[in-house]
Amino acid sequence: MKSYLKKYSRRILSQVPIILVLLDLHYEGVDGLDKAESQKHLSRGNQLLNAGQLADALTQYHAAIDNDDRNYQAYYMRATVYLAMGKARLAMPDLNQVVQLQPNFVQARMQRGNLFLKMGRFNEAHSDYEAVLAHEDNAQATAKVDELRPLRRNVIKAHQLLDGNENAQAITLLNEVIESCPWNADYREMRSTAYEKLGDLRRAISDLKPTTMLRLDNTRAFLKMSFLWYNLGEVEQSLAEIRECLKLDPDHQECYAHYKNVKKLFKTLEAAKKVMQQNDWPEAINKFRKALKQESRVGALNVEIQLKICECYVKDNNPKEALVECNKVIEIDERNIPSLLLMCEAHTQQADYEQAVEDLQKAASIDENYPGLGEKLKKAQKMLKQSQKRDYYKILGVPRNADKRTVIKAYRTLAREWHPDNFQGEEEKKVAEKKFIEIAAAKEVLTDPEMRKKFDAGADPLDPEEQQNSGHHHQGFNPFGGGGGFTFHFGGGNGGFHDEF
């Protein structure tokens, strides 16, 4: 709407020199309070307008009219400035005055007819264009009369299509109408209704927004937009729109009732987000569940809140519950990519790398250009390939976000359990030795920040082949030799075990 007004204003300004010449040719003497003084202000205003100084020109035209309220030229030029400033509503009374004072002033008739057309006031536009044609042959007026006929038909047909719930076809016709009549609130409201019925709520809102400027005190539009934002799950936007309604009418009962409901839910959600920032995941989950109880009817809101609950469970390293919550989102919206990304994280925490890859592949089938998805999929595929070789987290039985202390504790427990000195038979001892080497290797990788970072990125820092391919080389790992961070010897039972950290 604003961009259209700017374009229209530039076109008006480009025509100013022509308008001034026409006025000079058309001028006739009029009686007034002070005709000479009025004409002086008019001439000064024209100079300023020609220089592009709109505000100063406007001041001069005000003075010209104050000195002679029958100076139709001053009214016309003031209307021209209003149009150039994007204030069509103020221009219309001045054009009415010009036509009343000088009915045969063709330029004023054409300008007013164009404004009527943009407002969708077809009968009045037609009347002005016909008045121009009665005075002279005018190609522009003829073209406008021809433009009016199909517009009228389209409006009638669009009403019929909306009544028959044929919304897509109605939108096609209304697109043409609104292109010619951008300042008509009724046609925008009709198209908004059609978009809403088709489920395109954002476009429905986009059509309603200009009507808050086209209609004075349009509380109905603000209320409607608030409901639409609410149904999209955009609680903050909904609250902003309903506040605008109450600014126009603090006693508006419908707006106030909706405001109380939205404000309550907004406060609950904000409290939950604040707790999330403090990493208090259980409390955040409780607050989001409270929000769900406050509003369980709106699908989009349910999706947003369930996603937050799922995210909290992932952050709290509770993949089982995270998957339960994310699956609730998928039941509502099976194409929800954020939910699939969270499910991938949960499956990764469970070391179910194959399922994690499947989650991302499904997301890619929905939108392969989703931000960051390509990198996530590559990493997940690398981790899957890695898990099919050796998973150090799985060996120690710790989650991927385990801290160093947890890793060492798990290592000590397993190292004592699988120490080869605990086994007597030759075969048993061989199995224990192999297991013990794996446990020690896992401890080395997961307690070394650099090695662990490589492993988390999908590379095995203890795999000589991988390190060679990547340009890095690790000297190898031998828990039975020196430099491994611990020593042990066989014989002497458990008393022969010694570890160092």
Coordinates of C-alpha atoms in Angstrom, one line a residue:
M1 CA 0.0 0.0 0.0
K2 CA 2.7 2.5 1.0
S3 CA 4.9 1.6 -2.1
Y4 CA 1.9 2.2 -4.3
L5 CA 1.3 5.6 -2.8
K6 CA 5.0 6.5 -3.3
K7 CA 4.8 5.5 -7.0
Y8 CA 1.5 7.5 -7.4
S9 CA 3.1 10.5 -5.7
R10 CA 6.1 10.5 -8.0
R11 CA 3.8 10.4 -11.0
I12 CA 1.8 13.4 -9.7
L13 CA 5.1 15.4 -9.1
S14 CA 6.3 14.6 -12.7
Q15 CA 3.1 16.2 -14.0
V16 CA 3.5 19.4 -12.0
P17 CA 5.0 21.6 -14.8
I18 CA 2.2 20.6 -17.2
I19 CA -0.5 21.3 -14.5
L20 CA 1.0 24.8 -13.8
V21 CA 0.8 25.7 -17.6
L22 CA -2.7 24.5 -17.8
L23 CA -3.7 26.5 -14.8
D24 CA -2.2 29.7 -16.3
L25 CA -4.2 29.2 -19.5
H26 CA -7.4 28.3 -17.6
Y27 CA -7.4 31.1 -15.1
E28 CA -10.4 33.4 -14.9
G29 CA -11.1 36.2 -12.5
V30 CA -13.0 35.4 -9.4
D31 CA -14.4 37.5 -6.6
G32 CA -13.1 37.0 -3.1
L33 CA -11.8 38.6 0.1
D34 CA -8.5 39.5 -1.4
K35 CA -8.0 38.2 -4.9
A36 CA -4.5 39.8 -5.4
E37 CA -3.1 38.5 -2.1
S38 CA -4.6 35.0 -2.9
Q39 CA -3.0 35.0 -6.3
K40 CA 0.4 36.1 -4.8
H41 CA 0.3 33.1 -2.5
L42 CA -0.7 30.8 -5.3
S43 CA 2.2 31.9 -7.5
R44 CA 4.7 31.5 -4.7
G45 CA 3.2 28.0 -3.9
N46 CA 3.6 27.0 -7.6
Q47 CA 7.3 28.0 -7.5
L48 CA 7.9 26.0 -4.4
L49 CA 6.0 23.0 -5.8
N50 CA 8.0 23.1 -9.0
A51 CA 11.2 23.0 -6.8
G52 CA 9.8 20.0 -5.0
Q53 CA 9.3 21.8 -1.6
L54 CA 5.9 20.3 -0.9
A55 CA 5.4 21.4 2.8
D56 CA 6.3 25.0 2.0
A57 CA 4.1 25.0 -1.1
L58 CA 1.2 23.6 1.0
T59 CA 1.5 26.5 3.4
Q60 CA 1.2 29.0 0.5
Y61 CA -1.9 27.2 -0.9
H62 CA -3.5 27.3 2.5
A63 CA -2.9 31.1 2.6
A64 CA -4.2 31.5 -0.9
I65 CA -7.5 29.8 0.0
D66 CA -7.7 31.8 3.3
N67 CA -7.6 35.0 1.2
D68 CA -10.0 33.8 -1.4
D69 CA -12.1 30.7 -0.7
R70 CA -13.3 30.7 -4.4
N71 CA -9.9 30.4 -5.9
Y72 CA -10.4 27.0 -7.5
Q73 CA -6.7 27.0 -8.7
A74 CA -5.5 27.1 -5.1
Y75 CA -7.8 24.2 -4.2
Y76 CA -6.5 22.2 -7.2
M77 CA -2.9 22.8 -6.5
R78 CA -3.4 22.0 -2.8
A79 CA -5.0 18.7 -3.9
T80 CA -2.0 18.0 -6.1
V81 CA 0.4 18.5 -3.1
Y82 CA -1.8 16.2 -0.9
L83 CA -1.6 13.5 -3.6
A84 CA 2.1 13.9 -3.9
M85 CA 2.4 13.5 -0.2
G86 CA 0.3 10.3 -0.3
K87 CA -2.7 12.0 1.4
A88 CA -5.5 11.1 -1.0
R89 CA -8.2 11.4 1.7
L90 CA -7.3 15.1 2.1
A91 CA -7.1 15.7 -1.6
M92 CA -10.7 14.6 -2.3
P93 CA -12.5 17.5 -0.6
D94 CA -10.3 20.0 -2.5
L95 CA -11.1 18.3 -5.8
N96 CA -14.8 18.3 -5.0
Q97 CA -14.5 22.1 -4.3
V98 CA -12.7 22.6 -7.7
V99 CA -15.5 20.8 -9.6
Q100 CA -18.1 22.7 -7.8
L101 CA -16.5 26.1 -8.6
Q102 CA -15.4 25.1 -12.1
P103 CA -17.4 22.1 -13.5
N104 CA -15.6 22.2 -16.8
F105 CA -12.1 22.0 -15.4
V106 CA -11.1 18.7 -17.2
Q107 CA -7.9 18.1 -15.2
A108 CA -9.8 18.2 -11.9
R109 CA -12.5 15.9 -13.3
M110 CA -9.9 13.4 -14.5
Q111 CA -8.0 13.5 -11.2
R112 CA -11.1 13.0 -9.1
G113 CA -12.3 10.2 -11.4
N114 CA -9.0 8.5 -11.0
L115 CA -9.2 8.8 -7.2
F116 CA -12.8 7.4 -7.3
L117 CA -11.6 4.5 -9.4
K118 CA -8.7 3.7 -6.9
M119 CA -11.3 3.8 -4.2
G120 CA -13.6 1.4 -6.1
R121 CA -16.4 3.9 -6.4
F122 CA -17.2 3.0 -9.9
N123 CA -20.4 5.1 -10.4
E124 CA -18.7 8.3 -9.3
A125 CA -15.6 7.6 -11.4
H126 CA -17.8 6.9 -14.4
S127 CA -19.7 10.1 -13.9
D128 CA -16.4 12.2 -13.9
Y129 CA -15.0 10.4 -17.0
E130 CA -18.3 11.0 -18.9
A131 CA -18.2 14.7 -17.9
V132 CA -14.7 14.9 -19.4
L133 CA -15.9 13.2 -22.6
A134 CA -18.9 15.5 -22.8
H135 CA -16.5 18.5 -22.8
E136 CA -13.8 17.1 -25.2
D137 CA -12.5 14.0 -26.9
N138 CA -10.2 12.5 -24.3
A139 CA -8.3 9.2 -25.0
Q140 CA -7.5 8.7 -21.3
A141 CA -11.1 9.2 -20.2
T142 CA -12.3 6.8 -22.9
A143 CA -9.8 4.1 -21.7
K144 CA -10.9 4.5 -18.1
V145 CA -14.6 4.1 -19.1
D146 CA -13.6 0.9 -20.9
E147 CA -11.7 -0.3 -17.8
L148 CA -14.7 0.1 -15.6
R149 CA -16.9 -2.4 -17.4
P150 CA -14.9 -5.6 -16.7
L151 CA -14.1 -4.4 -13.1
R152 CA -17.8 -4.2 -12.3
R153 CA -18.4 -7.7 -13.7
N154 CA -15.4 -9.1 -11.8
V155 CA -16.7 -7.7 -8.5
I156 CA -20.2 -9.2 -9.0
K157 CA -18.7 -12.6 -10.1
A158 CA -16.3 -12.6 -7.2
H159 CA -19.2 -12.3 -4.7
Q160 CA -20.9 -15.2 -6.4
L161 CA -17.7 -17.3 -6.3
L162 CA -17.2 -16.6 -2.6
D163 CA -20.8 -17.5 -1.8
G164 CA -20.2 -20.8 -3.7
N165 CA -16.9 -21.4 -1.7
E166 CA -14.9 -21.2 -5.0
N167 CA -12.2 -19.2 -3.3
A168 CA -9.3 -19.7 -5.6
Q169 CA -11.3 -18.4 -8.6
A170 CA -12.6 -15.5 -6.5
I171 CA -9.0 -14.5 -5.7
T172 CA -8.0 -14.5 -9.4
L173 CA -10.8 -12.0 -10.2
L174 CA -10.1 -9.9 -7.1
N175 CA -6.4 -9.6 -8.0
E176 CA -7.4 -7.7 -11.1
V177 CA -9.9 -5.6 -9.2
I178 CA -7.5 -4.6 -6.5
E179 CA -4.8 -3.8 -9.0
S180 CA -7.1 -1.0 -10.3
C181 CA -8.8 -0.2 -7.0
P182 CA -6.0 -0.5 -4.3
W183 CA -7.7 1.9 -1.9
N184 CA -10.9 -0.1 -1.6
A185 CA -11.2 -1.8 1.8
D186 CA -14.2 -4.0 0.8
Y187 CA -12.3 -5.8 -2.0
R188 CA -9.3 -6.5 0.2
E189 CA -11.6 -7.9 2.9
M190 CA -13.2 -10.1 0.3
R191 CA -9.8 -11.5 -0.8
S192 CA -8.7 -11.9 2.8
T193 CA -11.8 -14.0 3.5
A194 CA -11.0 -16.2 0.4
Y195 CA -7.4 -16.7 1.6
E196 CA -8.6 -17.5 5.1
K197 CA -10.9 -20.2 3.7
L198 CA -8.0 -21.7 1.7
G199 CA -5.9 -21.8 4.9
D200 CA -3.5 -19.1 3.8
L201 CA -3.7 -17.1 6.9
R202 CA -0.6 -15.0 6.3
R203 CA -2.0 -13.6 3.0
A204 CA -5.3 -13.1 4.7
I205 CA -3.5 -10.9 7.3
S206 CA -1.6 -9.0 4.5
D207 CA -4.9 -8.0 2.9
L208 CA -6.4 -6.9 6.1
K209 CA -3.5 -4.7 7.2
P210 CA -4.1 -1.9 4.6
T211 CA -7.7 -1.7 5.6
T212 CA -6.7 -0.3 9.0
M213 CA -5.6 2.8 7.1
L214 CA -8.4 2.7 4.5
R215 CA -11.1 2.7 7.2
L216 CA -11.0 5.0 10.1
D217 CA -11.1 3.3 13.6
N218 CA -11.1 -0.2 12.0
T219 CA -11.3 -2.2 15.2
R220 CA -12.8 -5.1 13.3
A221 CA -9.7 -5.5 11.2
F222 CA -7.4 -5.5 14.2
L223 CA -9.5 -8.0 16.0
K224 CA -9.6 -10.3 13.0
M225 CA -5.8 -10.0 12.5
S226 CA -5.3 -10.9 16.1
F227 CA -7.4 -14.0 15.8
L228 CA -5.5 -15.0 12.6
W229 CA -2.1 -14.5 14.2
Y230 CA -3.3 -16.6 17.2
N231 CA -4.4 -19.4 14.9
L232 CA -0.9 -19.3 13.3
G233 CA 0.6 -19.8 16.8
E234 CA 2.1 -16.3 16.7
V235 CA 1.0 -15.2 20.2
E236 CA 3.2 -12.1 20.4
Q237 CA 1.9 -10.8 17.0
S238 CA -1.7 -11.6 18.1
L239 CA -1.2 -9.5 21.3
A240 CA 0.2 -6.6 19.3
E241 CA -2.8 -6.4 17.0
I242 CA -5.4 -6.7 19.8
R243 CA -3.7 -3.9 21.7
E244 CA -4.2 -1.7 18.6
C245 CA -7.9 -2.5 18.7
L246 CA -8.0 -1.4 22.3
K247 CA -6.1 1.8 21.6
L248 CA -9.0 2.8 19.2
D249 CA -11.7 1.7 21.6
P250 CA -10.7 0.8 25.2
D251 CA -14.3 -0.4 25.9
H252 CA -14.5 -2.8 22.9
Q253 CA -15.9 -5.9 24.6
E254 CA -14.7 -8.5 22.0
C255 CA -11.2 -7.1 21.8
Y256 CA -10.9 -6.9 25.6
A257 CA -12.1 -10.5 26.1
H258 CA -9.6 -11.7 23.5
Y259 CA -6.9 -9.5 24.9
K260 CA -7.2 -11.1 28.4
N261 CA -6.9 -14.6 26.9
V262 CA -3.9 -13.8 24.7
K263 CA -2.1 -11.9 27.4
K264 CA -2.5 -14.8 29.9
L265 CA -1.1 -17.3 27.4
F266 CA 1.7 -14.9 26.4
K267 CA 2.9 -14.5 30.0
T268 CA 2.9 -18.2 30.5
L269 CA 5.0 -18.8 27.4
E270 CA 7.4 -16.0 28.2
A271 CA 7.9 -17.4 31.7
A272 CA 8.7 -20.9 30.2
K273 CA 11.2 -19.4 27.7
K274 CA 12.9 -17.5 30.6
V275 CA 13.3 -20.7 32.5
M276 CA 14.7 -22.4 29.4
Q277 CA 17.4 -19.7 29.3
Q278 CA 18.3 -20.7 32.8
N279 CA 18.7 -24.3 31.7
D280 CA 16.0 -25.4 34.1
W281 CA 14.5 -28.0 31.7
P282 CA 12.0 -29.7 34.1
E283 CA 10.5 -26.4 35.2
A284 CA 10.4 -25.2 31.6
I285 CA 8.5 -28.3 30.6
N286 CA 6.0 -27.8 33.5
K287 CA 5.3 -24.2 32.3
F288 CA 4.9 -25.3 28.6
R289 CA 2.5 -28.0 29.7
K290 CA 0.6 -25.3 31.7
A291 CA 0.4 -23.3 28.4
L292 CA -1.0 -26.3 26.6
K293 CA -3.8 -26.6 29.2
Q294 CA -4.6 -22.9 28.7
E295 CA -5.0 -23.4 24.9
S296 CA -5.4 -26.8 23.4
R297 CA -7.8 -26.0 20.5
V298 CA -5.4 -24.3 18.1
G299 CA -3.3 -26.8 16.2
A300 CA -0.4 -24.4 15.3
L301 CA -0.1 -23.3 18.9
N302 CA 0.0 -26.9 20.0
V303 CA 2.7 -27.6 17.5
E304 CA 4.9 -24.7 18.7
I305 CA 4.5 -25.6 22.4
Q306 CA 5.0 -29.4 21.8
L307 CA 8.2 -28.5 19.9
K308 CA 9.5 -26.5 22.9
I309 CA 8.7 -29.5 25.3
C310 CA 10.5 -31.8 22.9
E311 CA 13.5 -29.4 22.8
C312 CA 13.6 -29.3 26.6
Y313 CA 13.7 -33.1 26.9
V314 CA 16.5 -33.2 24.3
K315 CA 18.5 -30.6 26.2
D316 CA 17.8 -32.5 29.4
N317 CA 19.3 -35.7 27.8
N318 CA 16.0 -37.5 28.0
P319 CA 15.6 -38.8 24.4
K320 CA 12.8 -41.3 25.2
E321 CA 10.4 -38.5 26.4
A322 CA 11.7 -36.2 23.6
L323 CA 10.6 -38.7 21.0
V324 CA 7.2 -39.0 22.6
E325 CA 6.6 -35.2 22.4
C326 CA 8.0 -34.8 18.9
N327 CA 5.8 -37.6 17.6
K328 CA 2.8 -35.7 18.9
V329 CA 3.9 -32.8 16.6
I330 CA 4.3 -35.2 13.7
E331 CA 0.7 -36.5 14.3
I332 CA -0.5 -32.9 13.8
D333 CA 1.9 -31.9 11.0
E334 CA 3.8 -34.8 9.4
R335 CA 5.9 -32.3 7.4
N336 CA 7.2 -30.4 10.4
I337 CA 11.0 -30.2 9.8
P338 CA 12.0 -28.7 13.2
S339 CA 10.4 -31.7 14.9
L340 CA 12.3 -34.1 12.6
L341 CA 15.6 -32.3 13.5
L342 CA 14.8 -32.7 17.2
M343 CA 14.0 -36.4 16.7
C344 CA 17.3 -36.8 15.0
E345 CA 19.1 -35.3 18.1
A346 CA 17.1 -37.7 20.3
H347 CA 17.9 -40.7 18.2
T348 CA 21.6 -39.7 18.2
Q349 CA 21.5 -39.6 22.0
Q350 CA 20.2 -43.1 21.9
A351 CA 23.0 -44.1 19.6
D352 CA 20.3 -45.0 17.0
Y353 CA 22.3 -43.4 14.2
E354 CA 20.4 -45.2 11.4
Q355 CA 17.1 -43.7 12.6
A356 CA 18.8 -40.3 13.0
V357 CA 19.8 -40.4 9.3
E358 CA 16.3 -41.4 8.3
D359 CA 14.9 -38.4 10.2
L360 CA 17.1 -36.0 8.3
Q361 CA 16.4 -37.8 5.0
K362 CA 12.7 -37.3 5.5
A363 CA 13.3 -33.6 6.3
A364 CA 15.3 -33.3 3.1
S365 CA 12.5 -34.9 1.1
I366 CA 10.2 -32.1 2.4
D367 CA 12.7 -29.2 1.8
E368 CA 16.2 -30.0 0.8
N369 CA 17.2 -26.3 1.0
Y370 CA 16.2 -26.0 4.7
P371 CA 18.9 -24.0 6.4
G372 CA 21.7 -26.2 7.8
L373 CA 20.0 -29.4 6.9
G374 CA 22.7 -30.5 4.4
E375 CA 25.5 -30.3 6.9
K376 CA 23.5 -32.1 9.6
L377 CA 22.7 -34.9 7.2
K378 CA 26.4 -35.3 6.2
K379 CA 27.4 -35.4 9.9
A380 CA 24.7 -37.9 10.7
Q381 CA 25.8 -40.2 7.9
K382 CA 29.4 -40.0 9.0
M383 CA 28.3 -40.9 12.6
L384 CA 26.3 -43.8 11.3
K385 CA 29.3 -45.1 9.4
Q386 CA 31.5 -44.5 12.5
S387 CA 29.1 -46.4 14.7
Q388 CA 29.3 -49.4 12.4
K389 CA 33.0 -49.5 13.3
R390 CA 33.5 -48.4 16.9
D391 CA 31.4 -46.2 19.2
Y392 CA 33.4 -45.0 22.2
Y393 CA 30.3 -43.7 24.0
K394 CA 28.6 -47.0 23.6
I395 CA 31.7 -48.9 24.8
L396 CA 31.6 -47.0 28.1
G397 CA 27.8 -46.8 28.2
V398 CA 27.7 -43.0 28.6
P399 CA 25.6 -40.4 26.7
R400 CA 27.2 -38.2 24.1
N401 CA 27.0 -35.2 26.4
A402 CA 28.7 -36.9 29.4
D403 CA 31.4 -34.8 31.1
K404 CA 34.9 -36.0 31.8
R405 CA 34.2 -37.1 35.3
T406 CA 31.3 -39.3 34.1
V407 CA 33.6 -40.8 31.5
I408 CA 36.3 -41.6 34.0
K409 CA 33.9 -43.1 36.4
A410 CA 32.4 -45.4 33.8
Y411 CA 35.9 -46.3 32.6
R412 CA 37.0 -47.3 36.1
T413 CA 34.0 -49.5 36.6
L414 CA 34.3 -51.3 33.3
A415 CA 38.1 -51.6 33.5
R416 CA 37.9 -53.4 36.9
E417 CA 35.1 -55.6 35.5
W418 CA 37.0 -56.6 32.4
H419 CA 40.6 -56.7 33.7
P420 CA 42.2 -59.8 32.1
D421 CA 43.5 -60.9 35.6
N422 CA 39.9 -61.6 36.5
F423 CA 39.6 -64.4 34.0
Q424 CA 41.3 -67.8 34.2
G425 CA 40.6 -69.6 30.9
E426 CA 42.7 -68.8 27.8
E427 CA 39.7 -67.9 25.6
E428 CA 38.1 -65.9 28.4
K429 CA 41.3 -64.0 28.9
K430 CA 41.5 -63.2 25.2
V431 CA 38.0 -61.8 25.1
A432 CA 38.7 -59.8 28.2
E433 CA 41.9 -58.4 26.7
K434 CA 40.0 -57.2 23.6
K435 CA 37.2 -55.7 25.7
F436 CA 39.7 -54.0 28.0
I437 CA 41.6 -52.5 25.0
E438 CA 38.3 -51.0 23.7
I439 CA 37.4 -49.6 27.2
A440 CA 40.8 -48.0 27.5
A441 CA 40.7 -46.6 24.0
A442 CA 37.3 -45.1 24.7
K443 CA 38.6 -43.5 27.8
E444 CA 41.6 -42.0 26.0
V445 CA 39.4 -40.5 23.2
L446 CA 36.6 -39.2 25.4
T447 CA 38.9 -37.5 28.0
D448 CA 41.0 -35.8 25.4
P449 CA 39.2 -32.6 24.2
E450 CA 40.8 -32.6 20.7
M451 CA 40.3 -36.3 20.1
R452 CA 36.7 -36.2 21.4
K453 CA 36.0 -33.2 19.1
K454 CA 37.2 -35.2 16.1
F455 CA 35.2 -38.2 17.1
D456 CA 32.0 -36.1 17.6
A457 CA 32.6 -34.8 14.1
G458 CA 32.5 -38.3 12.7
A459 CA 36.2 -39.3 12.6
D460 CA 37.9 -41.9 14.6
P461 CA 41.1 -40.4 16.0
L462 CA 42.5 -43.9 16.8
D463 CA 41.9 -45.2 13.3
P464 CA 45.3 -45.0 11.5
E465 CA 43.6 -45.2 8.0
E466 CA 41.2 -42.3 8.7
Q467 CA 43.9 -40.2 10.2
Q468 CA 46.2 -40.8 7.2
N469 CA 43.4 -39.8 4.8
S470 CA 42.7 -36.7 6.8
G471 CA 46.3 -35.6 6.9
H472 CA 46.6 -36.3 10.7
H473 CA 48.5 -39.1 12.3
H474 CA 48.1 -40.5 15.8
Q475 CA 50.9 -42.7 17.1
G476 CA 48.5 -45.5 17.9
F477 CA 47.1 -46.8 21.1
N478 CA 48.4 -49.7 23.2
P479 CA 47.1 -50.0 26.7
F480 CA 49.7 -52.7 27.4
G481 CA 52.5 -50.3 26.5
G482 CA 53.7 -47.1 28.0
G483 CA 52.2 -43.6 27.5
G484 CA 48.6 -44.8 27.5
G485 CA 47.8 -43.0 30.7
F486 CA 47.6 -46.1 32.9
T487 CA 49.5 -49.4 33.5
F488 CA 48.5 -52.8 34.5
H489 CA 50.1 -56.3 34.7
F490 CA 48.8 -59.8 34.8
G491 CA 49.1 -62.0 37.8
G492 CA 48.2 -61.2 41.4
G493 CA 44.4 -61.1 40.8
N494 CA 42.7 -57.8 41.3
G495 CA 45.6 -56.6 43.4
G496 CA 47.7 -56.5 40.2
F497 CA 45.5 -53.8 38.6
H498 CA 46.8 -50.3 38.8
D499 CA 45.5 -47.2 37.0
E500 CA 46.7 -43.7 36.7
F501 CA 44.9 -40.5 35.8

